[in-house]
Amino acid sequence: MQIDGHHTLTYVVARFAGISHHNAEIVAYSAQYVDEATNDKPIYFDNGAMFDRIVSAHKMLDYRNTQELANHLVWIPFHFLPGNQGLPWDITPDGSFIHRLVCKPDSYVARDMLHMVATHWDKPFAAHLMGIAMHVYADTFAHQGFAGVIHDYNIVNELDSSSTSTLEGIKDRLMSQGISSASPLGHGAALSFPDRPYASWSYINGEGLPVKRNNTAIYLDAANAMCKVLQCWNSGDTQINVDEQPGLTSEQYSIIEQTFLELDDDDGHARHAKWIKKLQQGSFGFEPVNLSFDKDGSNSWKVIARGHGSIQDDDKVVYHYTDDFLHSDWKKFHDALKTYRLELIRDILPRYGICVA
């Protein structure tokens, strides 16, 4: 998913699940910030304090994408959660390890991840952790059929879509072939097609099997599943009995479906801007809201948390420390991020016989 999915869709689904505006805004910002946390340099303060952080994303042209460890620490846990071939932990799948890494929608691994997240609902970073979980959970739907490593399984051939013109289709196929040959990481060779809520598309995967996708149907399934998880949170169901929750109403389902089909810009930021406008107009059945996502500016979580640093003689950036930093959304997000990655890699994936990083 792109920013329209991880930010505005997540916010709307959270409100539909009964979450307050305040918490829904934190969940949505955190869900999108998973794609923006690309810097792992420590933060230095003028009183001698430090804060360490980790990354949850690399830009597609980042050199780190060619490093196996970086892929194991970023793409696998945060964007392509291994699906274990759709099987529970106590059944050993047949086939090679790569098949266990392939992302599957709403897998047993995903359910265990959600249960882990629920054990932290009493923490100050609970809403931030829920946002991270919603990013990962949504991507199990959007990124299904791909793995978060460089592998021939991710090769895409004969990429085609009714959503593009003939000329654009030729350009897409040429680009897809180039990525498939050079660095088949995740859904890179499928370009942005998995991230467009309105698109229908098809391809031949790395094992020669034909795949057809209707993103609108897939995204609606994701939105409904996300709603059920957020309803668990809202009701305090720490056992994450997702299947006992009602999910979206028929009216809410229709509103989201209409929005997916209506907003058919190829660029995710253009779609996001239109979601924002709809929220300001009160188009989703709750009061109008001014939602925004400021990644780097004065209203961004990181600037609010640490201010603007000054460069020292050794070229180190140093920030002025206040106790408010300890309670900032930016710190809570990174606390949640570190907790999530540690427990997923250390506890959940090994339960399925999956060892990464």
Coordinates of C-alpha atoms in Angstrom, one line a residue:
M1 CA 0.0 0.0 0.0
Q2 CA 0.9 3.6 -0.4
I3 CA 0.1 6.7 1.7
D4 CA -3.6 6.7 0.8
G5 CA -3.9 3.1 2.1
H6 CA -1.6 3.2 5.2
H7 CA -2.6 6.7 6.3
T8 CA -6.1 7.8 5.3
L9 CA -7.7 4.4 4.8
T10 CA -6.3 3.2 8.1
Y11 CA -7.7 6.3 9.8
V12 CA -11.2 5.8 8.3
V13 CA -11.2 2.1 9.2
A14 CA -10.2 2.9 12.7
R15 CA -13.1 5.4 13.1
F16 CA -15.4 2.9 11.6
A17 CA -14.2 0.4 14.3
G18 CA -15.2 2.9 17.0
I19 CA -11.7 4.3 17.8
S20 CA -11.6 8.0 18.9
H21 CA -10.2 10.6 16.5
H22 CA -7.2 11.1 18.8
N23 CA -6.2 7.4 18.8
A24 CA -7.1 6.9 15.2
E25 CA -4.9 9.7 14.2
I26 CA -1.9 8.2 16.1
V27 CA -2.6 4.7 14.5
A28 CA -2.8 6.2 11.0
Y29 CA 0.3 8.3 11.4
S30 CA 2.3 5.4 12.8
A31 CA 1.0 3.1 10.0
Q32 CA 2.4 5.5 7.4
Y33 CA 5.5 6.3 9.3
V34 CA 6.6 2.7 8.9
D35 CA 7.4 3.7 5.3
E36 CA 9.2 6.9 6.3
A37 CA 11.5 5.7 9.1
T38 CA 14.6 5.3 6.9
N39 CA 17.3 6.7 9.3
D40 CA 19.0 4.6 12.0
K41 CA 21.6 7.1 13.2
P42 CA 21.4 7.8 16.9
I43 CA 20.1 11.1 18.3
Y44 CA 22.5 13.1 20.4
F45 CA 21.3 15.7 23.0
D46 CA 23.1 18.6 24.5
N47 CA 22.9 17.2 28.0
G48 CA 24.8 14.0 27.0
A49 CA 21.6 11.9 26.6
M50 CA 21.2 9.7 23.5
F51 CA 18.4 7.9 21.8
D52 CA 18.9 4.9 19.4
R53 CA 16.4 4.0 16.7
I54 CA 16.0 1.5 13.9
V55 CA 14.7 1.7 10.4
S56 CA 11.5 0.1 9.1
A57 CA 11.9 1.1 5.4
H58 CA 14.5 1.6 2.7
K59 CA 13.9 3.7 -0.4
M60 CA 13.7 1.4 -3.5
L61 CA 17.1 2.8 -4.8
D62 CA 18.8 2.4 -1.4
Y63 CA 22.1 0.4 -1.6
R64 CA 21.0 -1.4 1.5
N65 CA 18.4 -3.3 -0.5
T66 CA 21.2 -5.4 -1.9
Q67 CA 22.3 -6.5 1.5
E68 CA 20.7 -9.7 2.8
L69 CA 20.8 -8.6 6.5
A70 CA 19.1 -5.3 5.7
N71 CA 16.3 -7.2 3.9
H72 CA 15.9 -9.6 6.8
L73 CA 15.6 -6.7 9.3
V74 CA 13.3 -4.4 7.2
W75 CA 11.4 -5.9 4.3
I76 CA 10.6 -9.3 5.9
P77 CA 9.2 -8.0 9.3
F78 CA 7.6 -4.8 8.2
H79 CA 6.4 -5.2 4.6
F80 CA 6.4 -8.9 3.6
L81 CA 5.5 -10.8 6.7
P82 CA 6.2 -14.5 6.0
G83 CA 3.1 -16.5 5.4
N84 CA 4.5 -20.0 6.1
Q85 CA 2.5 -21.2 3.1
G86 CA -0.7 -20.4 5.0
L87 CA -0.1 -23.1 7.6
P88 CA -0.1 -23.0 11.4
W89 CA 3.1 -23.3 13.4
D90 CA 2.6 -27.0 14.2
I91 CA 2.5 -28.1 10.5
T92 CA 5.8 -28.1 8.7
P93 CA 5.3 -27.0 5.0
D94 CA 6.8 -28.9 2.1
G95 CA 9.1 -27.1 -0.3
S96 CA 12.0 -24.8 0.0
F97 CA 12.5 -22.0 2.5
I98 CA 11.6 -19.2 0.1
H99 CA 8.0 -20.6 -0.1
R100 CA 7.7 -20.1 3.7
L101 CA 8.8 -16.4 3.3
V102 CA 6.1 -15.6 0.7
C103 CA 3.5 -13.2 2.1
K104 CA 0.0 -14.6 2.6
P105 CA -3.1 -12.6 3.5
D106 CA -4.3 -12.9 7.1
S107 CA -1.9 -15.8 7.8
Y108 CA -1.5 -17.7 11.0
V109 CA 1.8 -15.8 11.4
A110 CA -0.1 -12.5 11.1
R111 CA -2.6 -13.6 13.7
D112 CA 0.2 -14.4 16.1
M113 CA 1.8 -11.1 15.4
L114 CA -1.5 -9.3 16.3
H115 CA -1.7 -11.4 19.5
M116 CA 1.8 -10.3 20.4
V117 CA 0.9 -6.7 19.8
A118 CA -2.1 -7.1 22.2
T119 CA 0.2 -8.0 25.0
H120 CA 1.5 -4.4 24.9
W121 CA -1.9 -2.6 25.0
D122 CA -1.1 -1.4 28.5
K123 CA 2.1 0.4 27.3
P124 CA 2.4 4.1 26.6
F125 CA 3.1 3.2 22.9
A126 CA 0.1 1.0 22.5
A127 CA -1.6 3.1 19.8
H128 CA 1.7 3.5 17.9
L129 CA 2.3 -0.2 18.0
M130 CA -1.3 -0.8 16.7
G131 CA -0.4 1.5 13.8
I132 CA 2.7 -0.5 13.0
A133 CA 0.7 -3.7 13.2
M134 CA -2.0 -2.3 10.8
H135 CA 0.7 -1.4 8.3
V136 CA 2.1 -5.0 8.4
Y137 CA -1.4 -6.6 8.5
A138 CA -2.6 -4.6 5.5
D139 CA 0.4 -5.4 3.5
T140 CA -0.2 -9.2 4.0
F141 CA -3.1 -8.6 1.7
A142 CA -1.6 -6.0 -0.7
H143 CA 1.8 -7.8 -1.0
Q144 CA 0.6 -11.4 -1.1
G145 CA 2.5 -13.6 -3.4
F146 CA 5.9 -11.8 -2.9
A147 CA 8.8 -12.3 -0.5
G148 CA 10.9 -9.6 1.2
V149 CA 14.2 -10.9 -0.2
I150 CA 16.0 -10.8 -3.5
H151 CA 15.0 -14.1 -5.1
D152 CA 13.8 -15.4 -8.5
Y153 CA 10.4 -16.2 -6.9
N154 CA 9.7 -12.4 -7.2
I155 CA 10.4 -12.3 -10.9
V156 CA 7.4 -10.8 -12.8
N157 CA 6.8 -11.7 -16.5
E158 CA 4.0 -10.5 -18.9
L159 CA 2.8 -7.7 -16.5
D160 CA -0.5 -6.5 -17.8
S161 CA -3.3 -4.3 -16.6
S162 CA -6.5 -2.9 -18.0
S163 CA -5.9 0.2 -15.9
T164 CA -3.1 1.5 -18.2
S165 CA -2.9 2.5 -21.8
T166 CA -1.1 0.5 -24.4
L167 CA 1.9 2.8 -24.4
E168 CA 2.1 2.9 -20.6
G169 CA 1.7 -0.9 -20.6
I170 CA 4.8 -1.3 -22.9
K171 CA 6.8 1.0 -20.6
D172 CA 5.7 -0.9 -17.5
R173 CA 6.7 -4.3 -19.0
L174 CA 10.1 -3.0 -20.0
M175 CA 10.7 -1.6 -16.5
S176 CA 9.4 -4.8 -14.9
Q177 CA 11.7 -7.0 -17.0
G178 CA 14.7 -4.8 -16.0
I179 CA 13.9 -5.1 -12.3
S180 CA 13.3 -8.8 -12.6
S181 CA 16.7 -9.3 -14.1
A182 CA 18.6 -6.9 -11.8
S183 CA 17.1 -7.1 -8.3
P184 CA 13.8 -9.0 -7.8
L185 CA 13.1 -7.8 -4.3
G186 CA 9.5 -7.9 -2.9
H187 CA 7.0 -6.7 -5.5
G188 CA 9.5 -4.3 -7.1
A189 CA 9.2 -6.0 -10.5
A190 CA 5.4 -5.6 -10.3
L191 CA 6.0 -1.8 -10.0
S192 CA 3.2 0.0 -8.1
F193 CA 0.4 -2.2 -9.3
P194 CA 0.0 -4.0 -5.9
D195 CA -0.4 -0.6 -4.3
R196 CA -3.2 0.8 -6.4
P197 CA -6.6 0.1 -4.8
Y198 CA -8.5 0.5 -8.1
A199 CA -6.3 -1.7 -10.3
S200 CA -6.9 -5.1 -11.9
W201 CA -3.7 -6.7 -13.2
S202 CA -2.0 -9.9 -14.0
Y203 CA 1.4 -11.4 -14.4
I204 CA 3.4 -14.7 -14.6
N205 CA 5.3 -15.3 -11.4
G206 CA 8.9 -16.5 -11.0
E207 CA 7.7 -20.1 -11.0
G208 CA 5.8 -19.7 -14.3
L209 CA 2.4 -19.6 -12.7
P210 CA -0.3 -17.1 -13.9
V211 CA -1.6 -14.7 -11.3
K212 CA -4.6 -12.4 -11.6
R213 CA -5.3 -9.7 -9.1
N214 CA -8.4 -7.5 -8.4
N215 CA -7.0 -4.9 -6.0
T216 CA -10.3 -3.4 -5.1
A217 CA -11.6 -6.8 -3.8
I218 CA -8.2 -7.5 -2.0
Y219 CA -8.2 -4.0 -0.4
L220 CA -11.8 -4.4 0.8
D221 CA -10.9 -7.7 2.4
A222 CA -7.9 -5.9 4.1
A223 CA -10.1 -3.0 5.3
N224 CA -12.7 -5.4 6.8
A225 CA -10.0 -7.5 8.5
M226 CA -8.3 -4.4 9.8
C227 CA -11.6 -3.1 11.2
K228 CA -12.1 -6.4 13.1
V229 CA -8.7 -6.2 14.7
L230 CA -9.3 -2.6 15.7
Q231 CA -12.7 -3.6 17.1
C232 CA -10.8 -6.1 19.2
W233 CA -8.6 -3.3 20.5
N234 CA -11.6 -1.0 21.1
S235 CA -13.4 -3.7 23.1
G236 CA -10.2 -4.8 25.0
D237 CA -10.2 -8.3 23.5
T238 CA -6.6 -9.3 24.1
Q239 CA -7.2 -12.7 22.7
I240 CA -7.8 -11.1 19.2
N241 CA -10.9 -13.1 18.4
V242 CA -11.0 -11.4 15.0
D243 CA -13.6 -13.8 13.6
E244 CA -16.1 -12.9 16.4
Q245 CA -16.0 -9.2 15.4
P246 CA -18.6 -7.7 13.0
G247 CA -16.2 -5.8 10.9
L248 CA -17.4 -3.1 8.5
T249 CA -21.1 -2.5 8.1
S250 CA -22.5 -2.8 4.5
E251 CA -22.7 1.0 4.3
Q252 CA -19.1 1.4 5.5
Y253 CA -18.0 -1.3 3.0
S254 CA -19.8 0.5 0.2
I255 CA -18.3 3.9 1.1
I256 CA -14.8 2.5 1.0
E257 CA -15.4 0.6 -2.2
Q258 CA -16.7 3.7 -4.0
T259 CA -13.7 5.7 -2.8
F260 CA -11.3 3.0 -4.1
L261 CA -12.9 3.1 -7.5
E262 CA -13.4 6.8 -7.7
L263 CA -9.8 7.8 -6.8
D264 CA -7.9 6.2 -9.7
D265 CA -4.8 8.4 -9.9
D266 CA -1.6 6.4 -10.5
D267 CA 0.2 8.5 -7.9
G268 CA -0.5 7.6 -4.3
H269 CA 0.1 11.1 -3.0
A270 CA -2.6 12.4 -5.4
R271 CA -5.1 9.8 -4.1
H272 CA -4.1 10.7 -0.6
A273 CA -4.9 14.4 -1.1
K274 CA -8.3 13.4 -2.4
W275 CA -8.9 11.2 0.7
I276 CA -7.9 14.2 2.9
K277 CA -10.4 16.4 1.1
K278 CA -13.2 13.8 1.5
L279 CA -12.4 13.7 5.2
Q280 CA -12.7 17.5 5.4
Q281 CA -16.1 17.3 3.7
G282 CA -17.3 14.6 6.1
S283 CA -17.8 12.1 3.3
F284 CA -17.3 9.0 5.5
G285 CA -20.3 9.3 7.9
F286 CA -18.5 10.9 10.8
E287 CA -17.7 14.6 11.6
P288 CA -15.4 16.4 9.2
V289 CA -11.8 16.3 10.2
N290 CA -8.6 18.0 9.1
L291 CA -6.2 15.0 8.9
S292 CA -2.6 15.6 7.7
F293 CA 0.7 13.7 7.5
D294 CA 3.7 15.9 7.9
K295 CA 6.9 13.8 7.7
D296 CA 9.6 16.4 8.0
G297 CA 8.0 19.8 8.6
S298 CA 7.3 21.8 11.8
N299 CA 4.2 19.6 12.5
S300 CA 6.0 16.3 12.1
W301 CA 6.4 14.0 15.1
K302 CA 10.2 14.2 14.9
V303 CA 10.5 18.0 14.8
I304 CA 7.9 18.3 17.7
A305 CA 9.9 15.7 19.7
R306 CA 13.5 16.9 19.2
G307 CA 13.3 20.4 17.6
H308 CA 16.0 21.5 15.2
G309 CA 19.5 20.4 15.9
S310 CA 22.7 22.3 15.6
I311 CA 25.9 21.0 13.9
Q312 CA 28.9 20.7 16.2
D313 CA 32.6 21.0 15.2
D314 CA 32.8 17.2 14.5
D315 CA 29.8 17.5 12.1
K316 CA 27.6 15.7 14.7
V317 CA 24.0 17.1 15.0
V318 CA 23.0 17.8 18.6
Y319 CA 19.5 18.5 19.8
H320 CA 18.4 20.4 22.9
Y321 CA 17.0 18.0 25.5
T322 CA 13.8 18.4 27.4
D323 CA 11.8 15.9 29.4
D324 CA 9.0 16.2 26.9
F325 CA 11.0 14.1 24.5
L326 CA 10.3 11.0 26.7
H327 CA 6.6 11.4 26.2
S328 CA 6.7 12.4 22.5
D329 CA 4.9 10.5 19.8
W330 CA 8.1 10.1 17.8
K331 CA 9.9 8.3 20.7
K332 CA 6.9 6.2 21.4
F333 CA 6.8 5.2 17.7
H334 CA 10.4 4.1 17.8
D335 CA 9.9 2.3 21.1
A336 CA 7.0 0.4 19.5
L337 CA 9.1 -0.3 16.3
K338 CA 11.9 -1.8 18.3
T339 CA 9.5 -3.9 20.4
Y340 CA 7.7 -5.2 17.3
R341 CA 10.8 -6.2 15.4
L342 CA 12.5 -7.9 18.4
E343 CA 9.5 -10.0 19.4
L344 CA 8.6 -10.9 15.8
I345 CA 12.1 -12.1 14.9
R346 CA 12.9 -13.6 18.3
D347 CA 9.6 -15.2 19.3
I348 CA 7.0 -15.5 16.6
L349 CA 8.9 -16.5 13.4
P350 CA 11.1 -19.2 15.1
R351 CA 7.8 -20.8 16.3
Y352 CA 7.2 -21.5 12.6
G353 CA 10.7 -22.7 12.0
I354 CA 11.5 -19.4 10.3
C355 CA 14.9 -17.9 11.2
V356 CA 15.6 -14.4 9.9
A357 CA 18.4 -12.1 11.0

